[in-house]
Amino acid sequence: MATEQIREQPPHCAERLMEMKKAIIFGASGFVGSHLLNELLNSPDYEQVTAIVRKSLSISHPKLNTLIGDYSSLPALESQISADEIFITLGATRATSPEKEKYYQVDHDYPVLAARIAKARGARSVFLVTAVGANPRSRISYVRTKGETERDIIALDFEHTHIFRPSMIMGNRQENRPLEKPFIKIWSAMNPILVGKINRYRGIAGEDIAKAMKNSAINQSDKLKVYHWKEMKDLLQR
């Protein structure tokens, strides 16, 4: 039946169907992840988007395949984790994961495990959100953890690895983060003076990070590509 449908389409439509990809997203219920999920679902480049989340999402879409799982249950879902590309926007806060081990599990162990399983199941490209200054040798726990996550995912040797390092992530979140609002205001005022080499510290909207991630998947040539503020903004022009 699928073959007959393709034959009935004009040649260029049949070619388009053959080129459509499948994506898996981890972190789809988060701020950047929710924007990214919408971007992928509404993109003509994807035929299916699988979101692995801890609880059901409040949206429905003919392309959306939702799997309920977390770090502990992920291995049991391995047979269903099959896609061309994996997008990872997972991230913990001290409020949601006050225990050091749990925080590290969400920020490091879970992304690395997800990427490892996805690659074993055929994924060729990985798209990962970390943070500006990520460095596995840093004395600052936050950026060290992000750097260790980058290091260990790069070591998995995907055909293409895309790393997004935002500074302050701007926008209105559904979750209550009262301590973050003053910092967003400060960053909004500072953005115009963060120029030259320090423009990587400019704040960027969560929606723009999501669009940049989706657009980066259109033309992939580099084995490893790191995106800071400027590179993400450039991607928005595509």
Short mmCIF file of C-alpha atoms in Angstrom, two decimals, residues 94-176:
data_model
loop_
_atom_site.label_atom_id
_atom_site.label_comp_id
_atom_site.label_asym_id
_atom_site.label_seq_id
_atom_site.Cartn_x
_atom_site.Cartn_y
_atom_site.Cartn_z
CA ARG A 94 19.10 22.32 42.17
CA ALA A 95 15.42 22.87 42.96
CA THR A 96 14.25 19.79 41.04
CA SER A 97 17.32 17.65 41.80
CA PRO A 98 18.86 18.85 45.07
CA GLU A 99 20.85 15.65 45.57
CA LYS A 100 24.27 15.78 43.91
CA GLU A 101 24.00 12.25 42.51
CA LYS A 102 20.52 12.85 41.06
CA TYR A 103 21.63 16.14 39.52
CA TYR A 104 24.59 14.45 37.84
CA GLN A 105 22.39 11.60 36.65
CA VAL A 106 20.03 13.99 34.81
CA ASP A 107 22.72 16.29 33.46
CA HIS A 108 25.32 13.66 32.50
CA ASP A 109 24.36 10.01 32.86
CA TYR A 110 20.95 10.22 31.20
CA PRO A 111 22.10 12.16 28.08
CA VAL A 112 25.09 9.85 27.61
CA LEU A 113 22.99 6.71 28.03
CA ALA A 114 20.33 8.04 25.64
CA ALA A 115 22.93 8.89 23.02
CA ARG A 116 24.66 5.52 23.40
CA ILE A 117 21.42 3.58 22.90
CA ALA A 118 20.30 5.76 19.99
CA LYS A 119 23.63 5.30 18.19
CA ALA A 120 23.51 1.54 18.70
CA ARG A 121 20.04 1.62 17.17
CA GLY A 122 21.21 3.47 14.05
CA ALA A 123 21.16 7.21 14.83
CA ARG A 124 23.75 9.07 12.78
CA SER A 125 23.54 12.54 14.32
CA VAL A 126 23.22 13.90 17.85
CA PHE A 127 22.15 17.43 18.87
CA LEU A 128 22.96 18.38 22.47
CA VAL A 129 22.26 21.48 24.58
CA THR A 130 24.90 22.21 27.23
CA ALA A 131 26.09 25.64 28.37
CA VAL A 132 28.56 28.36 27.52
CA GLY A 133 31.97 27.64 29.02
CA ALA A 134 31.39 23.88 29.25
CA ASN A 135 34.71 22.34 30.29
CA PRO A 136 35.35 18.93 31.88
CA ARG A 137 38.37 20.39 33.72
CA SER A 138 36.54 23.35 35.24
CA ARG A 139 36.42 23.83 39.01
CA ILE A 140 32.83 25.01 38.68
CA SER A 141 30.54 22.02 39.07
CA TYR A 142 27.88 23.20 36.60
CA VAL A 143 30.18 23.83 33.63
CA ARG A 144 32.35 20.83 34.51
CA THR A 145 29.33 18.51 34.35
CA LYS A 146 28.26 20.01 31.02
CA GLY A 147 31.80 19.55 29.73
CA GLU A 148 31.91 15.93 30.86
CA THR A 149 28.62 15.30 29.08
CA GLU A 150 30.00 16.82 25.88
CA ARG A 151 33.21 14.81 26.17
CA ASP A 152 31.46 11.49 26.67
CA ILE A 153 28.93 12.02 23.88
CA ILE A 154 31.65 13.11 21.45
CA ALA A 155 33.48 9.88 22.34
CA LEU A 156 30.50 7.88 21.03
CA ASP A 157 31.66 8.90 17.54
CA PHE A 158 28.43 9.82 15.78
CA GLU A 159 28.73 10.79 12.12
CA HIS A 160 27.71 14.30 13.18
CA THR A 161 27.75 15.83 16.65
CA HIS A 162 26.14 19.24 17.18
CA ILE A 163 26.66 20.98 20.53
CA PHE A 164 24.71 24.10 21.51
CA ARG A 165 26.18 26.27 24.26
CA PRO A 166 23.74 29.02 25.26
CA SER A 167 24.44 31.50 28.04
CA MET A 168 21.30 32.88 29.72
CA ILE A 169 18.21 31.27 28.17
CA MET A 170 15.57 33.96 27.79
CA GLY A 171 11.79 33.65 27.71
CA ASN A 172 8.76 32.96 29.86
CA ARG A 173 8.82 29.54 31.48
CA GLN A 174 5.78 27.70 32.76
CA GLU A 175 7.65 26.58 35.86
CA ASN A 176 8.21 29.10 38.62
#
